[in-house]
PDB file of C-alpha atoms and ligand atoms in Angstrom:
ATOM      1  CA  UNK R   1      -6.003  11.220 -11.910  1.00 52.00           C
ATOM      2  CA  UNK R   2      -9.163  13.272 -11.453  1.00 61.00           C
ATOM      3  CA  UNK R   3     -11.977  12.526 -13.895  1.00 58.00           C
ATOM      4  CA  UNK R   4     -14.111  15.587 -14.711  1.00 65.00           C
ATOM      5  CA  UNK R   5     -12.339  17.338 -11.854  1.00 70.00           C
ATOM      6  CA  UNK R   6     -13.291  14.650  -9.323  1.00 89.00           C
ATOM      7  CA  UNK R   7     -11.224  11.867  -7.815  1.00 95.00           C
ATOM      8  CA  UNK R   8     -12.937   8.482  -8.098  1.00 95.00           C
ATOM      9  CA  UNK R   9     -13.151   5.619  -5.620  1.00 97.00           C
ATOM     10  CA  UNK R  10     -11.352   2.728  -7.311  1.00 97.00           C
ATOM     11  CA  UNK R  11     -13.313  -0.458  -7.915  1.00 97.00           C
ATOM     12  CA  UNK R  12     -12.059  -3.269  -5.726  1.00 95.00           C
ATOM     13  CA  UNK R  13     -10.827  -5.936  -8.174  1.00 92.00           C
ATOM     14  CA  UNK R  14     -11.862  -8.869  -5.913  1.00 95.00           C
ATOM     15  CA  UNK R  15     -14.476  -9.765  -3.314  1.00 89.00           C
ATOM     16  CA  UNK R  16     -12.152 -11.704  -1.045  1.00 91.00           C
ATOM     17  CA  UNK R  17      -8.481 -12.384  -0.407  1.00 95.00           C
ATOM     18  CA  UNK R  18      -8.459 -16.043   0.544  1.00 92.00           C
ATOM     19  CA  UNK R  19      -8.342 -16.263   4.322  1.00 94.00           C
ATOM     20  CA  UNK R  20      -6.010 -13.304   4.726  1.00 97.00           C
ATOM     21  CA  UNK R  21      -8.656 -10.734   5.637  1.00 97.00           C
ATOM     22  CA  UNK R  22     -12.412 -11.085   6.017  1.00 96.00           C
ATOM     23  CA  UNK R  23     -14.998  -9.653   3.657  1.00 96.00           C
ATOM     24  CA  UNK R  24     -16.017  -7.346   6.515  1.00 96.00           C
ATOM     25  CA  UNK R  25     -12.499  -5.918   6.728  1.00 97.00           C
ATOM     26  CA  UNK R  26     -12.319  -5.514   2.941  1.00 97.00           C
ATOM     27  CA  UNK R  27     -15.726  -3.871   2.866  1.00 97.00           C
ATOM     28  CA  UNK R  28     -14.926  -1.362   5.643  1.00 97.00           C
ATOM     29  CA  UNK R  29     -11.410  -0.731   4.367  1.00 98.00           C
ATOM     30  CA  UNK R  30     -12.503   0.048   0.804  1.00 98.00           C
ATOM     31  CA  UNK R  31     -16.078   1.270   1.229  1.00 98.00           C
ATOM     32  CA  UNK R  32     -15.636   3.353   4.402  1.00 98.00           C
ATOM     33  CA  UNK R  33     -11.971   4.268   4.960  1.00 98.00           C
ATOM     34  CA  UNK R  34     -10.794   4.709   1.360  1.00 98.00           C
ATOM     35  CA  UNK R  35     -14.122   6.275   0.343  1.00 98.00           C
ATOM     36  CA  UNK R  36     -13.739   8.870   3.123  1.00 98.00           C
ATOM     37  CA  UNK R  37     -10.251   9.800   1.879  1.00 98.00           C
ATOM     38  CA  UNK R  38     -11.591  10.195  -1.693  1.00 98.00           C
ATOM     39  CA  UNK R  39     -14.537  12.297  -0.492  1.00 98.00           C
ATOM     40  CA  UNK R  40     -12.300  14.473   1.705  1.00 98.00           C
ATOM     41  CA  UNK R  41      -9.831  15.000  -1.145  1.00 98.00           C
ATOM     42  CA  UNK R  42     -12.644  16.088  -3.449  1.00 97.00           C
ATOM     43  CA  UNK R  43     -13.784  18.620  -0.825  1.00 97.00           C
ATOM     44  CA  UNK R  44     -10.276  19.967  -0.124  1.00 97.00           C
ATOM     45  CA  UNK R  45      -8.482  19.961  -3.466  1.00 96.00           C
ATOM     46  CA  UNK R  46      -8.983  22.899  -5.812  1.00 93.00           C
ATOM     47  CA  UNK R  47      -5.569  22.916  -7.511  1.00 93.00           C
ATOM     48  CA  UNK R  48      -4.658  22.131 -11.107  1.00 93.00           C
ATOM     49  CA  UNK R  49      -5.545  18.805 -12.791  1.00 91.00           C
ATOM     50  CA  UNK R  50      -2.169  17.168 -12.231  1.00 94.00           C
ATOM     51  CA  UNK R  51      -1.547  13.509 -11.400  1.00 94.00           C
ATOM     52  CA  UNK R  52      -2.351  12.153  -7.955  1.00 96.00           C
ATOM     53  CA  UNK R  53       1.359  11.311  -7.520  1.00 96.00           C
ATOM     54  CA  UNK R  54       2.258  14.941  -8.183  1.00 97.00           C
ATOM     55  CA  UNK R  55      -0.271  16.132  -5.600  1.00 97.00           C
ATOM     56  CA  UNK R  56       1.090  13.653  -3.046  1.00 98.00           C
ATOM     57  CA  UNK R  57       4.662  14.708  -3.817  1.00 97.00           C
ATOM     58  CA  UNK R  58       4.075  18.412  -3.227  1.00 97.00           C
ATOM     59  CA  UNK R  59       0.970  18.978  -1.073  1.00 97.00           C
ATOM     60  CA  UNK R  60       0.764  19.755   2.640  1.00 97.00           C
ATOM     61  CA  UNK R  61      -1.865  19.423   5.362  1.00 98.00           C
ATOM     62  CA  UNK R  62      -5.251  17.872   4.660  1.00 98.00           C
ATOM     63  CA  UNK R  63      -4.743  17.664   0.914  1.00 98.00           C
ATOM     64  CA  UNK R  64      -1.516  15.715   1.444  1.00 98.00           C
ATOM     65  CA  UNK R  65      -3.051  13.416   4.071  1.00 98.00           C
ATOM     66  CA  UNK R  66      -6.068  12.508   1.958  1.00 98.00           C
ATOM     67  CA  UNK R  67      -4.277  12.376  -1.418  1.00 98.00           C
ATOM     68  CA  UNK R  68      -1.543  10.243   0.135  1.00 98.00           C
ATOM     69  CA  UNK R  69      -4.069   7.814   1.539  1.00 98.00           C
ATOM     70  CA  UNK R  70      -5.896   7.605  -1.819  1.00 98.00           C
ATOM     71  CA  UNK R  71      -2.633   6.835  -3.634  1.00 98.00           C
ATOM     72  CA  UNK R  72      -1.366   4.418  -0.971  1.00 98.00           C
ATOM     73  CA  UNK R  73      -4.615   2.436  -0.838  1.00 98.00           C
ATOM     74  CA  UNK R  74      -4.908   2.309  -4.625  1.00 98.00           C
ATOM     75  CA  UNK R  75      -1.422   0.807  -4.850  1.00 98.00           C
ATOM     76  CA  UNK R  76      -2.151  -1.593  -1.958  1.00 98.00           C
ATOM     77  CA  UNK R  77      -5.457  -2.921  -3.301  1.00 98.00           C
ATOM     78  CA  UNK R  78      -4.241  -3.144  -6.918  1.00 98.00           C
ATOM     79  CA  UNK R  79      -1.191  -5.260  -6.051  1.00 98.00           C
ATOM     80  CA  UNK R  80      -3.223  -7.866  -4.084  1.00 98.00           C
ATOM     81  CA  UNK R  81      -5.203 -10.718  -5.614  1.00 98.00           C
ATOM     82  CA  UNK R  82      -7.369 -13.647  -4.633  1.00 97.00           C
ATOM     83  CA  UNK R  83      -5.417 -15.584  -7.305  1.00 97.00           C
ATOM     84  CA  UNK R  84      -1.937 -14.083  -6.880  1.00 98.00           C
ATOM     85  CA  UNK R  85       0.816 -14.721  -9.418  1.00 98.00           C
ATOM     86  CA  UNK R  86       4.468 -15.456  -8.564  1.00 98.00           C
ATOM     87  CA  UNK R  87       7.363 -13.079  -9.019  1.00 98.00           C
ATOM     88  CA  UNK R  88       9.583 -13.448 -12.092  1.00 98.00           C
ATOM     89  CA  UNK R  89      12.965 -15.142 -11.880  1.00 98.00           C
ATOM     90  CA  UNK R  90      14.555 -11.781 -12.726  1.00 98.00           C
ATOM     91  CA  UNK R  91      12.864  -9.995  -9.830  1.00 98.00           C
ATOM     92  CA  UNK R  92      13.674 -12.850  -7.437  1.00 98.00           C
ATOM     93  CA  UNK R  93      17.298 -12.572  -8.545  1.00 98.00           C
ATOM     94  CA  UNK R  94      17.283  -8.810  -7.936  1.00 98.00           C
ATOM     95  CA  UNK R  95      15.926  -9.332  -4.403  1.00 98.00           C
ATOM     96  CA  UNK R  96      18.429 -12.123  -3.747  1.00 98.00           C
ATOM     97  CA  UNK R  97      21.343 -10.047  -5.017  1.00 98.00           C
ATOM     98  CA  UNK R  98      20.589  -7.333  -2.492  1.00 98.00           C
ATOM     99  CA  UNK R  99      19.110  -9.199   0.485  1.00 98.00           C
ATOM    100  CA  UNK R 100      20.738 -12.629   0.170  1.00 98.00           C
ATOM    101  CA  UNK R 101      17.500 -14.455  -0.711  1.00 98.00           C
ATOM    102  CA  UNK R 102      13.826 -13.763  -1.352  1.00 98.00           C
ATOM    103  CA  UNK R 103      13.090 -15.214   2.085  1.00 98.00           C
ATOM    104  CA  UNK R 104      15.577 -12.850   3.741  1.00 98.00           C
ATOM    105  CA  UNK R 105      13.945  -9.919   1.947  1.00 98.00           C
ATOM    106  CA  UNK R 106      10.485 -11.080   3.049  1.00 98.00           C
ATOM    107  CA  UNK R 107      11.624 -11.421   6.659  1.00 98.00           C
ATOM    108  CA  UNK R 108      13.107  -7.910   6.724  1.00 98.00           C
ATOM    109  CA  UNK R 109      10.113  -6.370   4.935  1.00 98.00           C
ATOM    110  CA  UNK R 110       7.572  -7.997   7.250  1.00 98.00           C
ATOM    111  CA  UNK R 111       9.667  -7.215  10.335  1.00 98.00           C
ATOM    112  CA  UNK R 112       9.740  -3.546   9.345  1.00 98.00           C
ATOM    113  CA  UNK R 113       5.969  -3.646   8.877  1.00 98.00           C
ATOM    114  CA  UNK R 114       5.477  -5.274  12.266  1.00 98.00           C
ATOM    115  CA  UNK R 115       7.774  -2.821  14.079  1.00 98.00           C
ATOM    116  CA  UNK R 116       6.494   0.413  12.494  1.00 98.00           C
ATOM    117  CA  UNK R 117       5.330   2.568  15.413  1.00 98.00           C
ATOM    118  CA  UNK R 118       1.724   3.700  15.137  1.00 97.00           C
ATOM    119  CA  UNK R 119      -0.137   4.030  11.824  1.00 98.00           C
ATOM    120  CA  UNK R 120       1.636   3.864   8.499  1.00 98.00           C
ATOM    121  CA  UNK R 121       2.902   1.817   5.586  1.00 98.00           C
ATOM    122  CA  UNK R 122       5.912  -0.385   4.889  1.00 98.00           C
ATOM    123  CA  UNK R 123       7.297   0.107   1.380  1.00 99.00           C
ATOM    124  CA  UNK R 124       9.722  -1.419  -1.077  1.00 98.00           C
ATOM    125  CA  UNK R 125      11.003   1.218  -3.507  1.00 98.00           C
ATOM    126  CA  UNK R 126      13.725   1.845  -6.040  1.00 98.00           C
ATOM    127  CA  UNK R 127      16.123   4.709  -5.472  1.00 98.00           C
ATOM    128  CA  UNK R 128      17.661   6.881  -8.195  1.00 97.00           C
ATOM    129  CA  UNK R 129      20.511   4.374  -8.617  1.00 97.00           C
ATOM    130  CA  UNK R 130      18.133   1.427  -9.124  1.00 96.00           C
ATOM    131  CA  UNK R 131      18.854   0.065  -5.661  1.00 97.00           C
ATOM    132  CA  UNK R 132      16.008  -1.465  -3.647  1.00 98.00           C
ATOM    133  CA  UNK R 133      15.122   0.171  -0.345  1.00 98.00           C
ATOM    134  CA  UNK R 134      12.654  -0.793   2.408  1.00 98.00           C
ATOM    135  CA  UNK R 135      11.142   2.110   4.355  1.00 98.00           C
ATOM    136  CA  UNK R 136       8.678   2.638   7.181  1.00 98.00           C
ATOM    137  CA  UNK R 137       6.472   5.622   6.341  1.00 98.00           C
ATOM    138  CA  UNK R 138       4.181   7.145   8.963  1.00 98.00           C
ATOM    139  CA  UNK R 139       0.599   8.240   8.387  1.00 98.00           C
ATOM    140  CA  UNK R 140      -0.144   9.005   4.726  1.00 98.00           C
ATOM    141  CA  UNK R 141       3.475   9.352   3.640  1.00 98.00           C
ATOM    142  CA  UNK R 142       4.547   7.854   0.293  1.00 98.00           C
ATOM    143  CA  UNK R 143       8.063   7.240  -1.085  1.00 98.00           C
ATOM    144  CA  UNK R 144       7.409   9.661  -3.977  1.00 98.00           C
ATOM    145  CA  UNK R 145       7.921  12.448  -1.410  1.00 98.00           C
ATOM    146  CA  UNK R 146      11.465  11.144  -0.865  1.00 98.00           C
ATOM    147  CA  UNK R 147      12.548  10.815  -4.518  1.00 97.00           C
ATOM    148  CA  UNK R 148      11.914   7.056  -4.502  1.00 98.00           C
ATOM    149  CA  UNK R 149       9.885   4.937  -6.950  1.00 98.00           C
ATOM    150  CA  UNK R 150       7.404   2.875  -4.885  1.00 98.00           C
ATOM    151  CA  UNK R 151       6.928  -0.774  -5.913  1.00 98.00           C
ATOM    152  CA  UNK R 152       5.197  -2.606  -3.058  1.00 98.00           C
ATOM    153  CA  UNK R 153       3.388  -1.593   0.102  1.00 98.00           C
ATOM    154  CA  UNK R 154       1.475  -3.099   3.007  1.00 98.00           C
ATOM    155  CA  UNK R 155      -0.963  -1.007   5.026  1.00 98.00           C
ATOM    156  CA  UNK R 156      -0.310  -1.373   8.761  1.00 98.00           C
ATOM    157  CA  UNK R 157      -2.929   1.090   9.993  1.00 98.00           C
ATOM    158  CA  UNK R 158      -5.057  -0.819  12.504  1.00 98.00           C
ATOM    159  CA  UNK R 159      -8.146  -0.460  10.284  1.00 98.00           C
ATOM    160  CA  UNK R 160      -6.417  -2.791   7.775  1.00 98.00           C
ATOM    161  CA  UNK R 161      -6.474  -5.761  10.149  1.00 98.00           C
ATOM    162  CA  UNK R 162      -7.997  -5.067  13.556  1.00 97.00           C
ATOM    163  CA  UNK R 163     -11.387  -6.726  12.942  1.00 97.00           C
ATOM    164  CA  UNK R 164      -9.633  -9.991  12.047  1.00 97.00           C
ATOM    165  CA  UNK R 165      -6.338  -9.926  13.940  1.00 98.00           C
ATOM    166  CA  UNK R 166      -6.787  -7.430  16.811  1.00 98.00           C
ATOM    167  CA  UNK R 167      -3.218  -6.657  17.982  1.00 97.00           C
ATOM    168  CA  UNK R 168      -1.572  -9.496  15.971  1.00 98.00           C
ATOM    169  CA  UNK R 169      -0.161  -7.300  13.218  1.00 98.00           C
ATOM    170  CA  UNK R 170       2.620  -9.772  12.342  1.00 98.00           C
ATOM    171  CA  UNK R 171       0.022 -12.476  11.600  1.00 98.00           C
ATOM    172  CA  UNK R 172      -1.836 -10.109   9.255  1.00 98.00           C
ATOM    173  CA  UNK R 173       1.424  -9.246   7.500  1.00 98.00           C
ATOM    174  CA  UNK R 174       2.323 -12.919   6.992  1.00 98.00           C
ATOM    175  CA  UNK R 175      -1.159 -13.637   5.588  1.00 98.00           C
ATOM    176  CA  UNK R 176      -1.357 -10.642   3.265  1.00 98.00           C
ATOM    177  CA  UNK R 177       2.117 -11.502   1.921  1.00 98.00           C
ATOM    178  CA  UNK R 178       0.502 -14.594   0.343  1.00 98.00           C
ATOM    179  CA  UNK R 179      -1.873 -12.329  -1.645  1.00 98.00           C
ATOM    180  CA  UNK R 180       0.753 -10.202  -3.417  1.00 98.00           C
ATOM    181  CA  UNK R 181       0.311 -10.289  -7.205  1.00 98.00           C
ATOM    182  CA  UNK R 182       3.949  -9.866  -8.177  1.00 98.00           C
ATOM    183  CA  UNK R 183       3.588  -8.889 -11.854  1.00 98.00           C
ATOM    184  CA  UNK R 184       1.725  -5.757 -10.689  1.00 98.00           C
ATOM    185  CA  UNK R 185       4.610  -4.908  -8.351  1.00 98.00           C
ATOM    186  CA  UNK R 186       7.236  -5.509 -11.038  1.00 98.00           C
ATOM    187  CA  UNK R 187       5.351  -3.385 -13.587  1.00 98.00           C
ATOM    188  CA  UNK R 188       5.928  -0.369 -11.308  1.00 98.00           C
ATOM    189  CA  UNK R 189       9.675  -0.476 -12.007  1.00 96.00           C
TER     190      UNK R 189
HETATM  191 MN1   MN Q   1      -5.943   1.512   5.084  1.00 84.98          MN
END
C-alpha cells in the first residue's frame, strides 16, 4: 500500500537465513533488486491509491512488471525466517489430503520450481473452491491475476541464488525450503 503516495522498500526482517543464502545474496536481492522495482514503480505509477494487489491484478506493462515484483518479493521475504516455525497439524493434514503427504507436496513444489523455464516464481495458492494448486508463473506474474489466493512462493530468478549456487537451482530450492516460516504462509488463507 503506498504511504503518502509512495511505495516503500520493506525492511528485511532478518540479516541472514542460516546457510541457505549468503548475506551478499540477501543484500543484493533486497537492497539492489527489490529496491530497483520499488523505485521504478514509484516513477511509473500515477493511478489511484489502491492496494498493491489490486495494481498487480489489473495493470499492464512496466507498472505490472514492477508492482508484481514488489508484491512477489514482499511475500517471499516475509514468509522466510532465520528461526522458522513448523506448519500446523491442520495445514499438514490439508497438504496430505491433496498430495498424499507433506513430503510428496514438497517434492512436487520444489520440482516445479526447479523445472520452471527462465525467470519466475513457483507458487502454492488456493482456488475459489478452497483447493490447493501449485503453479509456475513467469517473470513478475502473481496468482492474483488468475483468481487464485497466493499462500507460498519461492523466487527462482537467477538473482535469488546465482552468487551462492550458480546453476544449481534445485540445491537453492531445497535449502530455502528449510527457512519457510509456516504460520506466515497459513495466515494468508
Ligand atoms: Mn528476486
